[in-house]
Coordinates of C-alpha atoms and ligand atoms in Angstrom, one line a residue:
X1137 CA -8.7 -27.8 -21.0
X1138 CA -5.2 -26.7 -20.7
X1139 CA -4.3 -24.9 -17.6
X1140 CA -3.4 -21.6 -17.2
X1141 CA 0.7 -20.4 -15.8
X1142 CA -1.0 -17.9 -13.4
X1143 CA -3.7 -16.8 -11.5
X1144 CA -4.7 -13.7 -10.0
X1145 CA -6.9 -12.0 -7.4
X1146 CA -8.3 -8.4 -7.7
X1147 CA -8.8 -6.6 -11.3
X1148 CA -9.2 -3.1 -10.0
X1149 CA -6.7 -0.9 -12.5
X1150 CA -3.5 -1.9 -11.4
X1151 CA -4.3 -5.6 -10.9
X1152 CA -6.2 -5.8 -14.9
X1153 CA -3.0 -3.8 -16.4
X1154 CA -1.0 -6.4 -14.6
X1155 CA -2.7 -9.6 -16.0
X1156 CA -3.0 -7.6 -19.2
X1157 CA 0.7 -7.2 -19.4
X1158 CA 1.7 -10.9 -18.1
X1159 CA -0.7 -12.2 -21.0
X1160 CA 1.2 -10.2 -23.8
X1161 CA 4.2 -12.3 -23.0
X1162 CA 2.4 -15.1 -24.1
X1163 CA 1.3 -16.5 -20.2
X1164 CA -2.5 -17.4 -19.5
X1165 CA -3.7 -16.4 -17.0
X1166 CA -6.8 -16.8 -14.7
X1167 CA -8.7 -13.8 -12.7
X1168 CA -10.5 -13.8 -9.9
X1169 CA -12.6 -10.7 -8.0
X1170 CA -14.5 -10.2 -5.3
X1171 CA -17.1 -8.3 -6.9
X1172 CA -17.9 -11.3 -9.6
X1173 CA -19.2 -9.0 -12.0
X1174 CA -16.0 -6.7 -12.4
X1175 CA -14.6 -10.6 -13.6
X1176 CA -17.4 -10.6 -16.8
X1177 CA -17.1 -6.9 -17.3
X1178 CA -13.5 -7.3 -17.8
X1179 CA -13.5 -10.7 -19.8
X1180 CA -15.7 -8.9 -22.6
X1181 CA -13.8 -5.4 -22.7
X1182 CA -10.0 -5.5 -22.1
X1183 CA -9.3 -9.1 -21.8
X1184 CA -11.6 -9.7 -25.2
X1185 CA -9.9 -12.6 -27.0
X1186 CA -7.1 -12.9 -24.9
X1187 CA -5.5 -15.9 -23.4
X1188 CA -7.2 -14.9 -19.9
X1189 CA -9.6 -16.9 -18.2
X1190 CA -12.6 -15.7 -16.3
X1191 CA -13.5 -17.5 -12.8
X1192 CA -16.5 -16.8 -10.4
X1193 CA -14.9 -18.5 -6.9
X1194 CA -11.9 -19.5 -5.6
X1195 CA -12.0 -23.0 -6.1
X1196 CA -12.8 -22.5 -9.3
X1197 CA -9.7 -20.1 -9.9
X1198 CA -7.6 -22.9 -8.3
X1199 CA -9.0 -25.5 -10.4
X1200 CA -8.1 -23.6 -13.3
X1201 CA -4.0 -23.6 -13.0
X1202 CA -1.3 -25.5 -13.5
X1203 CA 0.5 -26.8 -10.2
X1204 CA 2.3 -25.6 -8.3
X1205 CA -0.2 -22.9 -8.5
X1206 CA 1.1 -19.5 -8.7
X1207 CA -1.8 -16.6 -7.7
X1208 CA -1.0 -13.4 -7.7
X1209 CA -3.0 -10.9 -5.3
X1210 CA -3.4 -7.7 -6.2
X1211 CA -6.1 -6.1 -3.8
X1212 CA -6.2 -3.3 -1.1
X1213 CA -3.5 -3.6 1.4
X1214 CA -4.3 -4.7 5.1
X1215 CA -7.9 -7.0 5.8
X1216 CA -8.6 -8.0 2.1
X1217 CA -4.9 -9.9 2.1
X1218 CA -5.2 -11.8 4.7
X1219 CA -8.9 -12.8 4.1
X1220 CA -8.1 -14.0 0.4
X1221 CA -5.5 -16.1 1.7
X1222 CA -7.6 -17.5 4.3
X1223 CA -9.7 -17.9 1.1
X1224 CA -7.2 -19.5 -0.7
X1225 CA -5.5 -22.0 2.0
X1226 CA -8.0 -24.8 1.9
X1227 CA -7.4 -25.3 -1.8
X1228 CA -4.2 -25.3 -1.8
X1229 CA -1.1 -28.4 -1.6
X1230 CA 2.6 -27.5 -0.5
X1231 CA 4.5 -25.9 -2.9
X1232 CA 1.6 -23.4 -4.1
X1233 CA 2.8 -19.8 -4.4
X1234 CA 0.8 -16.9 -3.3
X1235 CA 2.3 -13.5 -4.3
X1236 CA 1.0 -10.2 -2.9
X1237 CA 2.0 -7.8 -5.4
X1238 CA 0.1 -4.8 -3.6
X1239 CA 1.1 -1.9 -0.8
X1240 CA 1.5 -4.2 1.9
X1241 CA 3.0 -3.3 4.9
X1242 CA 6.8 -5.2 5.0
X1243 CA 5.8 -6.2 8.5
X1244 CA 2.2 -7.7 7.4
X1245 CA 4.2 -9.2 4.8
X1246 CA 6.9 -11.3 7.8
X1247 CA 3.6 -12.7 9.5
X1248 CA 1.8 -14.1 6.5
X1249 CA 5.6 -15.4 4.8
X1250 CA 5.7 -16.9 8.7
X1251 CA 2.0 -18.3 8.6
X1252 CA 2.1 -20.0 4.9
X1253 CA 6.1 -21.3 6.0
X1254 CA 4.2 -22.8 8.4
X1255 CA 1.4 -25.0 6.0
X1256 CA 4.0 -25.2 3.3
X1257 CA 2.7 -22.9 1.6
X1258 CA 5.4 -20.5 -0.5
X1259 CA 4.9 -16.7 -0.2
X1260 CA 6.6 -13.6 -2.5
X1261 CA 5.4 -10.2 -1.7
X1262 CA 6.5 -7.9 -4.1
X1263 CA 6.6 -4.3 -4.6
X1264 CA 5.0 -2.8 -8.0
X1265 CA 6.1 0.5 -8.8
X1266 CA 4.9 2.6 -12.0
X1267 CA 1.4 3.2 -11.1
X1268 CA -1.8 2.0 -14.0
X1269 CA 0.9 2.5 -17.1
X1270 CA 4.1 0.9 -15.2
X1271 CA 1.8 -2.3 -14.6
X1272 CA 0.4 -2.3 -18.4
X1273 CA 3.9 -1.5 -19.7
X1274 CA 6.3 -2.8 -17.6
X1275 CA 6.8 -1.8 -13.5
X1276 CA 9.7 -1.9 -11.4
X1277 CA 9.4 -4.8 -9.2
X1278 CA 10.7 -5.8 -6.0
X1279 CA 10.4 -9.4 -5.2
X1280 CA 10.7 -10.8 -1.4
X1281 CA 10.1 -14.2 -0.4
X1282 CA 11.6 -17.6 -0.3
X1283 CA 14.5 -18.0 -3.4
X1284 CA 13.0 -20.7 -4.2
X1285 CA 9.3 -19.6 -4.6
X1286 CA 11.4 -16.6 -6.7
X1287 CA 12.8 -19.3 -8.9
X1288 CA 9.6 -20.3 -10.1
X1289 CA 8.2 -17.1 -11.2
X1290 CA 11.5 -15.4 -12.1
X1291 CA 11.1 -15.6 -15.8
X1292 CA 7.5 -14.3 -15.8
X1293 CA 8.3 -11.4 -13.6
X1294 CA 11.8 -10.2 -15.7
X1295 CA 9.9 -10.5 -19.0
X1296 CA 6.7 -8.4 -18.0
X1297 CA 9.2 -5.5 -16.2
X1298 CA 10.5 -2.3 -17.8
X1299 CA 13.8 -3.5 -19.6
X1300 CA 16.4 -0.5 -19.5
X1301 CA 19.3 -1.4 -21.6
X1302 CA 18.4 -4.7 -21.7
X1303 CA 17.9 -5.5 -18.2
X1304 CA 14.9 -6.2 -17.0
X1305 CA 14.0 -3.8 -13.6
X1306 CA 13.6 -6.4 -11.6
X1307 CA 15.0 -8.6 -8.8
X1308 CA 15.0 -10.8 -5.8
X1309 CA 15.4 -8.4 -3.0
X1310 CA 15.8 -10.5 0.0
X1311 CA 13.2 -13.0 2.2
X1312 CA 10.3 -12.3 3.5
X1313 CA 9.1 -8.6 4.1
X1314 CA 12.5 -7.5 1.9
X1315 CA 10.4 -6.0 -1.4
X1316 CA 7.6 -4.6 0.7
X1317 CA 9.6 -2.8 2.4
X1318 CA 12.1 -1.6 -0.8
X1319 CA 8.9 -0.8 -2.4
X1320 CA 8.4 1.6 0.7
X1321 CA 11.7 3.0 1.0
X1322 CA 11.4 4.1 -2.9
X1323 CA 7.5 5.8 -1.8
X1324 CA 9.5 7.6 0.6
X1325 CA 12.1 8.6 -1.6
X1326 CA 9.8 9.5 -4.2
X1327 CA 7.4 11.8 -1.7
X1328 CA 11.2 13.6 -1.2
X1329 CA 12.0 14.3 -4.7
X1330 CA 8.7 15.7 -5.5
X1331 CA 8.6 18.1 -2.2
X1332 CA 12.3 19.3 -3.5
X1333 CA 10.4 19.9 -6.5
X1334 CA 8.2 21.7 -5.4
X1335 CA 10.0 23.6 -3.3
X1336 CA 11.5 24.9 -6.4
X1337 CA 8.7 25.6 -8.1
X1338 CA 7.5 27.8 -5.3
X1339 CA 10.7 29.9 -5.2
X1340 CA 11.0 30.2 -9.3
X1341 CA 7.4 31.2 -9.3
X1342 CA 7.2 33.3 -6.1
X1343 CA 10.8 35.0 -6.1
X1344 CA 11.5 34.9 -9.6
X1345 CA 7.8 35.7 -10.8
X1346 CA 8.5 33.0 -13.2
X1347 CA 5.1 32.2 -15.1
X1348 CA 3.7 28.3 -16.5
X1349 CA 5.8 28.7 -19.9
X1350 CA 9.0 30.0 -18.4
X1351 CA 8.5 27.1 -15.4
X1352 CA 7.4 24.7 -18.3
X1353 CA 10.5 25.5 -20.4
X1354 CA 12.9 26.1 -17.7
X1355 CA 12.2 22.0 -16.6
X1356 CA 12.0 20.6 -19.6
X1357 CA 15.7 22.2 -19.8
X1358 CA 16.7 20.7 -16.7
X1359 CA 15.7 17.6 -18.1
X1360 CA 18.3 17.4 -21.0
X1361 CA 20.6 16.9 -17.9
X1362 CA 22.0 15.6 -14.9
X1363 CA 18.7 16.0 -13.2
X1364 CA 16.9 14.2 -15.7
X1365 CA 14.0 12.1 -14.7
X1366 CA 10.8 10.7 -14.7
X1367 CA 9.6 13.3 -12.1
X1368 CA 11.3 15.9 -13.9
X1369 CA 9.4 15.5 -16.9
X1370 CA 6.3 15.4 -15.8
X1371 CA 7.0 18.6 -14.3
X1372 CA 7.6 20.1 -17.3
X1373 CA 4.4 18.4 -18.6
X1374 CA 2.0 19.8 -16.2
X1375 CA 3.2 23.8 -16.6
X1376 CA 1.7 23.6 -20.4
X1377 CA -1.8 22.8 -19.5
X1378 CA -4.3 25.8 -19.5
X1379 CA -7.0 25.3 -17.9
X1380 CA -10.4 26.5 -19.2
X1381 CA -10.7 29.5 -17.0
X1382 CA -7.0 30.4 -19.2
X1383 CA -5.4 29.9 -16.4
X1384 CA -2.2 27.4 -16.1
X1385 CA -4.2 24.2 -14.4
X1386 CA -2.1 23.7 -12.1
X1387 CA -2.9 27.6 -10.6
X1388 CA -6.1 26.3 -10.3
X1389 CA -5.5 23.0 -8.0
X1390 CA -5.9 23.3 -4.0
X1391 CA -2.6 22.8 -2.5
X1392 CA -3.7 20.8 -0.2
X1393 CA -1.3 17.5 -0.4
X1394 CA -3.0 13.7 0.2
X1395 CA -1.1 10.3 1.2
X1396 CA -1.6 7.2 1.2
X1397 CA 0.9 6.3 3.9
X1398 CA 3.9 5.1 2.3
X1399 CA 6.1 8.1 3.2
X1400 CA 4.5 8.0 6.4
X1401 CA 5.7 4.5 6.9
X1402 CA 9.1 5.2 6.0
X1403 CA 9.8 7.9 8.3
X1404 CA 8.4 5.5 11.0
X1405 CA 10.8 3.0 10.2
X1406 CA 13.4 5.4 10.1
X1407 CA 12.7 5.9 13.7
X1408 CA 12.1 2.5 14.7
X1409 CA 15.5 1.9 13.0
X1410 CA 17.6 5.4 15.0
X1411 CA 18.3 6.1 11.0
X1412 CA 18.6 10.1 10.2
X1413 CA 15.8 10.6 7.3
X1414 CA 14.8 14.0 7.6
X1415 CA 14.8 14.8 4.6
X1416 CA 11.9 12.0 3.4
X1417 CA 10.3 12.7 7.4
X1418 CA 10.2 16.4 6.1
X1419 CA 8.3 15.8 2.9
X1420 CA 5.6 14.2 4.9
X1421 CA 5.0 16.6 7.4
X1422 CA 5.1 19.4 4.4
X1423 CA 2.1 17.2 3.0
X1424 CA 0.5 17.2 6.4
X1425 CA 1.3 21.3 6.7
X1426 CA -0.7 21.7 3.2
X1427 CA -3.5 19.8 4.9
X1428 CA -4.6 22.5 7.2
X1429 CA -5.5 24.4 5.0
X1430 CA -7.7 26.5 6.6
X1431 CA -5.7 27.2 9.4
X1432 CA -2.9 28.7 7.2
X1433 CA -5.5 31.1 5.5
X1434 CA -6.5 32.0 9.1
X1435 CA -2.6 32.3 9.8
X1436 CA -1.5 34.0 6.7
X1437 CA -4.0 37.0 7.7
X1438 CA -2.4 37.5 11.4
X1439 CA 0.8 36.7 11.2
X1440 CA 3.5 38.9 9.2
X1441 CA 6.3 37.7 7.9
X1442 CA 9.4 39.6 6.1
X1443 CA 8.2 42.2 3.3
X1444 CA 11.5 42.2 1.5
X1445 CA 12.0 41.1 -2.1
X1446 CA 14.6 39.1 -4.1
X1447 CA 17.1 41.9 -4.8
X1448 CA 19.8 39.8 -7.0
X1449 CA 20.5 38.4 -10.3
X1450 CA 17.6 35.9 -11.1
X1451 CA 20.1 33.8 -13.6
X1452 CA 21.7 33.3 -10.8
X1453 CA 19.5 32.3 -8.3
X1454 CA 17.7 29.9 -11.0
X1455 CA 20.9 28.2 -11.5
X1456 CA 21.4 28.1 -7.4
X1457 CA 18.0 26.1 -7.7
X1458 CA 19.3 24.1 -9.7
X1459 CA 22.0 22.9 -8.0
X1460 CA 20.5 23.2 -4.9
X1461 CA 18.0 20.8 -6.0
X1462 CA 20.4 18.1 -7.3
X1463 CA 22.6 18.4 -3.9
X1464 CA 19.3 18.0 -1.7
X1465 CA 18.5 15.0 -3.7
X1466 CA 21.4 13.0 -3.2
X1467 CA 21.0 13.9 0.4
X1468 CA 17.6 11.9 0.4
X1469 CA 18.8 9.0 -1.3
X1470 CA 21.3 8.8 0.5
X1471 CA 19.4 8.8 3.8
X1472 CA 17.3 6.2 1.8
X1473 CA 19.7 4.3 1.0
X1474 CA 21.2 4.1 4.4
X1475 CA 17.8 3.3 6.0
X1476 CA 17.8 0.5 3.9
X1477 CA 21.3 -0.5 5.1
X1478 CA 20.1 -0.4 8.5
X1479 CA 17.5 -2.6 7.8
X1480 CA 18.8 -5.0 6.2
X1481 CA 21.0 -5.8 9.3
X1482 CA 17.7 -5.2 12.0
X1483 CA 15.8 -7.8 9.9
X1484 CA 18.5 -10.1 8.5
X1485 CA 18.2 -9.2 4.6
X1486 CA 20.9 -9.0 2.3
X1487 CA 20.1 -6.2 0.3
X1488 CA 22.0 -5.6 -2.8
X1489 CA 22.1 -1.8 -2.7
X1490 CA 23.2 -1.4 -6.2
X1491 CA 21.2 -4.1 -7.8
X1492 CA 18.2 -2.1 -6.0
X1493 CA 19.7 1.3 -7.7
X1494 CA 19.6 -0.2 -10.7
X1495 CA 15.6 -1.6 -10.7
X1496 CA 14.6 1.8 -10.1
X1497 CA 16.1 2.7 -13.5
X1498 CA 12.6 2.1 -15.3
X1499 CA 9.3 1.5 -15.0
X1500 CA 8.9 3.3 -11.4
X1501 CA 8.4 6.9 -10.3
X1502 CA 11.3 7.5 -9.0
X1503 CA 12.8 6.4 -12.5
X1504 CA 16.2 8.3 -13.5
X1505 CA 19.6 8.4 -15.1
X1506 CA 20.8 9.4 -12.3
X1507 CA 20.3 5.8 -10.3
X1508 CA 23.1 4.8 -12.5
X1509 CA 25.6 6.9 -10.2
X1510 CA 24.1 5.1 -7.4
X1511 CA 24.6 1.8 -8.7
X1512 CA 28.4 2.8 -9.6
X1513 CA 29.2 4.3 -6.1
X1514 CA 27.9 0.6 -4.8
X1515 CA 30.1 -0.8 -7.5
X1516 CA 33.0 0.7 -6.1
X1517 CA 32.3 0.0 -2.7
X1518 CA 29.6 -2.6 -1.9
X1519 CA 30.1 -1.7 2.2
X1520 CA 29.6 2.0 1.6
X1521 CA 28.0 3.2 4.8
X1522 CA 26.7 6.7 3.2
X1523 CA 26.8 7.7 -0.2
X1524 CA 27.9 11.2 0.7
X1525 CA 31.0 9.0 0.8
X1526 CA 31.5 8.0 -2.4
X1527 CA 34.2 10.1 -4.5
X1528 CA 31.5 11.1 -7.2
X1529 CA 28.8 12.6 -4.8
X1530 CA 31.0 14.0 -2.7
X1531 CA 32.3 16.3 -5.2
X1532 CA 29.0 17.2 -6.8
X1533 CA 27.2 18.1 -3.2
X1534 CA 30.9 20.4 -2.1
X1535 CA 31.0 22.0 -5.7
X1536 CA 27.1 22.6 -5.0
X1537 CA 26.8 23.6 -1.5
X1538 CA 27.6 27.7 -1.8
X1539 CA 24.7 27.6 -4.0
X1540 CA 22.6 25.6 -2.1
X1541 CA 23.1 27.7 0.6
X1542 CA 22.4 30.8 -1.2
X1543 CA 19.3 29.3 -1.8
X1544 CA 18.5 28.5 1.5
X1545 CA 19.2 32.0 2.6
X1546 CA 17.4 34.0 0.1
X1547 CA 14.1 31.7 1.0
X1548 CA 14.4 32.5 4.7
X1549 CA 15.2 36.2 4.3
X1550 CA 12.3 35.9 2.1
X1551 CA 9.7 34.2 4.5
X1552 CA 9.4 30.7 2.0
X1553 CA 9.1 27.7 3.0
X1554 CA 11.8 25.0 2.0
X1555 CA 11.5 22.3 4.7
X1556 CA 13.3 19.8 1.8
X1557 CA 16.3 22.2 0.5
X1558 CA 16.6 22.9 4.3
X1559 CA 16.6 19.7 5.9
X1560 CA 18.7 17.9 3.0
X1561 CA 21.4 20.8 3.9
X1562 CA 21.0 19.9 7.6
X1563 CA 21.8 16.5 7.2
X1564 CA 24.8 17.1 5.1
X1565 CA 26.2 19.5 7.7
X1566 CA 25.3 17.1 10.6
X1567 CA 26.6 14.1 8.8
X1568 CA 30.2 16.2 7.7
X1569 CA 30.4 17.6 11.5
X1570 CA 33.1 15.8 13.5
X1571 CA 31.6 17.4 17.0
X1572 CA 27.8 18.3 17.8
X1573 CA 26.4 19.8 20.3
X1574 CA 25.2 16.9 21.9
X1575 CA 27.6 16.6 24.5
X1576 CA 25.5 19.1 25.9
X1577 CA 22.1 17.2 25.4
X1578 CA 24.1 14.6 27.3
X1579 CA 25.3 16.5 30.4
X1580 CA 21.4 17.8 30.6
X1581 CA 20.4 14.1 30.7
X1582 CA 22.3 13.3 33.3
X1583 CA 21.7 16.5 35.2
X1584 CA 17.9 16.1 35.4
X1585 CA 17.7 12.3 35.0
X1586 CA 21.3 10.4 35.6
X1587 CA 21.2 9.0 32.8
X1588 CA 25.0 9.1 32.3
X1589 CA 27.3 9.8 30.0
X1590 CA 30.6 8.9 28.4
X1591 CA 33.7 10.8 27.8
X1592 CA 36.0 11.8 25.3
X1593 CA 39.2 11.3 27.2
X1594 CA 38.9 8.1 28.8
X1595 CA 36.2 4.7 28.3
X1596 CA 33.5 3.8 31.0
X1597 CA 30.4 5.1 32.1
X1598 CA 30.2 8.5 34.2
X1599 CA 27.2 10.5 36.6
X1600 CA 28.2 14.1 38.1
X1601 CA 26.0 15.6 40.6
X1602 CA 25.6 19.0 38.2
X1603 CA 23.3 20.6 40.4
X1604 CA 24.7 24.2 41.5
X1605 CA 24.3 25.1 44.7
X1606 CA 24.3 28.6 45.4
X1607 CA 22.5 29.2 41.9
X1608 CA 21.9 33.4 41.7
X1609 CA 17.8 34.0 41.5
X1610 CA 17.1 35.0 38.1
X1611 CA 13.8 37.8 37.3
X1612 CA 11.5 37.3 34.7
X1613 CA 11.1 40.9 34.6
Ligands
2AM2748 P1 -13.9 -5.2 -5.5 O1 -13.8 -5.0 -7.0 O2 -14.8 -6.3 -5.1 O3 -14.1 -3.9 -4.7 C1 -8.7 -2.9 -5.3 O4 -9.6 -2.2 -4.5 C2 -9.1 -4.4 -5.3 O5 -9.2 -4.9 -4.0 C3 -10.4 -4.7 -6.0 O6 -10.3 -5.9 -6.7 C4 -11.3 -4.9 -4.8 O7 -12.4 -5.7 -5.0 C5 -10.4 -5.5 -3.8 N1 -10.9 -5.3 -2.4 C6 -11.1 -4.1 -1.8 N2 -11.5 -4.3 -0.5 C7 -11.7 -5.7 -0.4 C8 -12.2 -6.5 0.7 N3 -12.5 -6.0 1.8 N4 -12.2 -7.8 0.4 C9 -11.9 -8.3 -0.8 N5 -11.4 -7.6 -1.8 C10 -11.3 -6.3 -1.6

């Protein structure tokens, strides 16, 4: 019998949509699952008279392709990985590939590239954005791993990706953890743009009164331009369906927010990394915020807030959110895109910036015209520390900032929450401010804990005994 091109290890949704979508473009593949049965269950429903061939162990998976043998894993991040290599190692020569193509952590993702470098084994794990439909129709995908063990599967992996005018979204990232961690810094980004949505939403609905059809309409509008993407859409989607109390469906869900940890993991690398990403740091805690739920409803009965209401034009405040919302955006990208930057330099990647802008065209979550800008600031200036910098954001967020702060201001008189229009605008003023304050948060440090300091006026490294001696006492009273 022929051998199959691929192999691959876990058909839960993503990983059957996946070998569904590598067969369409004429590859055969074999599957493997832990849970045998799920492997017959699938062989008679989706796979039905398909070019896919059903295995009940591992050797038997391994027997079945062509060498160098290219298995793809596609089961729950963390334990399950490493067992299925461990699986997988005594059946395999040098030059195999393994690819993880799950949420792996990018630093889960340096040990095993480091274990298998060391059997001669090649490694790729690779970020799949676009959820069950991205992976049926064509993700986004972030390949990391050795170039070479990229060269083999290259042509498999550009055909089965979301093509957006004519390119396929997807690319070697860098070595190693490089697409894991891509693939995490676009989760992060993502969790971002949907709090700004939100955030939106709550002020539209809950300063403007706007109901589900005005919402509905009013983002499907916003659509048609400059803010126009995936996220967008689907916006505009979820305001026109009634529920079967009558009610808009979405009145009707808890707003309590779940995660799976991406964002999280973001933000931590962002501190690891001394990287500003407040804004994407921000849209996690707002998730965590919604969690306690109960608390809040025990809060919202004791503590007041103000009692005023939204006194001004509502056109104009609408159109405020508007731009408020595309000026708080680029703010997160760009603290994405910087955190990336960082990376790439603390774990020795050479990230393409734009060529990352532009996979994110199609196929993932985060999908949007507006990644095209990205990839043209990158374009004009491949070393371009912060894309605040670049002449084309720079003059949207400066003609947008009144606004945005109008926003801001109305939603604080008002007692609403926008941690994401708030902490975008923070960044931008911190990032465009030549002198902070923390010349002061130096002299403390070195007043209670002589930690030193540096000055403005001449180089080395400086202690002053601050204390005061005849300090007046002050009353508490
Ligand atoms: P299962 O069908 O046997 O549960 C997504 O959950 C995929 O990861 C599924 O294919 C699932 O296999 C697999 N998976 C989850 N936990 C696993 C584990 N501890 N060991 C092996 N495979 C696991």
């Amino acid at each position: 019998m022929r051998k199959c091109d691929l192999g691959l290890i876990g058909l839960a949704v993503m990983g059957k949509n996946l070998v569904l979508n590598i067969e369409r473009h004429r590859y055969s593949v074999a599957v493997f699952n832990r849970t045998v049965e799920r492997v017959d269950e699938f062989l008679t429903e989706e796979a039905r008279g398909k070019n896919i061939v059903g295995t009940h162990t591992i050797e038997e998976l391994v027997d079945a392709l062509e060498t160098p043998r290219k298995i793809i894993l596609m089961v729950k991040a963390g334990k399950p990985v490493d067992d299925f290599i461990d699986k997988l190692l005594p059946y395999l020569k040098g030059g195999d590939l393994i690819i993880d193509a799950g949420n792996s952590f990018f630093k889960d993702t340096i040990r095993r590239s480091r274990y298998l470098a060391e059997k001669s084994v090649l490694y790729i794990g690779t970020g799949v954005s676009g959820g069950e439909e991205g992976a049926l129709k064509g993700p986004s995908i972030m390949l990391g791993g050795q170039l070479g063990a990229y060269k083999l599967v290259e042509p498999i992996f550009s055909r089965i990706a979301a093509q957006v005018d004519g390119v396929p979204c997807s690319a070697y990232i860098g070595s190693d953890g490089a697409g894991h961690y891509v693939k995490m810094i676009h989760n992060g980004i993502e969790y971002g743009d949907i709090q700004l949505i939100s955030e939106a939403y709550s002020l539209m609905r809950n300063v403007l009164g706007m109901g589900a059809k005005e919402l509905g309409g009013t983002f499907a509008r916003w659509n048609q331009g400059k803010l126009n993407s995936y996220l967008i859409e689907i916006t505009a989607d979820i305001f026109t369906k009634i529920d079967a109390t009558g009610n808009p469906l979405v009145e009707m869900v808890l707003d309590e927010a779940a995660q799976k940890g991406t964002g999280k993991w973001a933000s931590q690398s962002a501190l690891d990394l001394g990287v500003p990403a407040s804004t994407i740091a921000e849209a996690v805690f707002a998730r965590c915020i919604s969690a306690i739920k109960g608390e809040r409803v025990g809060a919202a009965k004791v503590i007041k807030g103000p009692h005023e209401k939204y006194q001004g034009n509502k056109e104009d405040l609408l159109e405020a959110i508007k731009q408020a919302l595309y000026a708080a955006k680029i703010c997160s990208y760009a603290q994405g895109f910087s955190l990336m930057r960082e990376a790439a330099r603390e774990y020795s990647w050479h990230l393409d910036l734009g060529r990352i802008s532009m996979i994110w065209r199609g196929g993932c979550i985060i999908r949007a015209k507006f990644l095209h800008k990205i990839n043209e600031a990158f374009q004009r200036e491949p070393n371009l520390s912060n894309l605040l910098l670049d002449p084309y954001f720079k003059e949207v967020v400066e003609k947008a900032q009144d606004k945005w702060r109008k926003v801001v201001i109305v939603a604080t008189e008002l007692g609403i929450p926008v941690p994401g229009f708030t902490s975008a605008l923070t960044y931008f003023d911190s990032y465009r401010t030549a002198r902070l304050p923390a010349n002061l948060i130096q002299a403390q440090r070195d007043y209670f804990g002589a930690h030193t300091y540096r000055r403005i006026d001449k180089e080395g490294i400086f202690h002053t005994e601050w204390m005061v001696k005849d300090r007046p006492e002050i009353r508490m009273d």
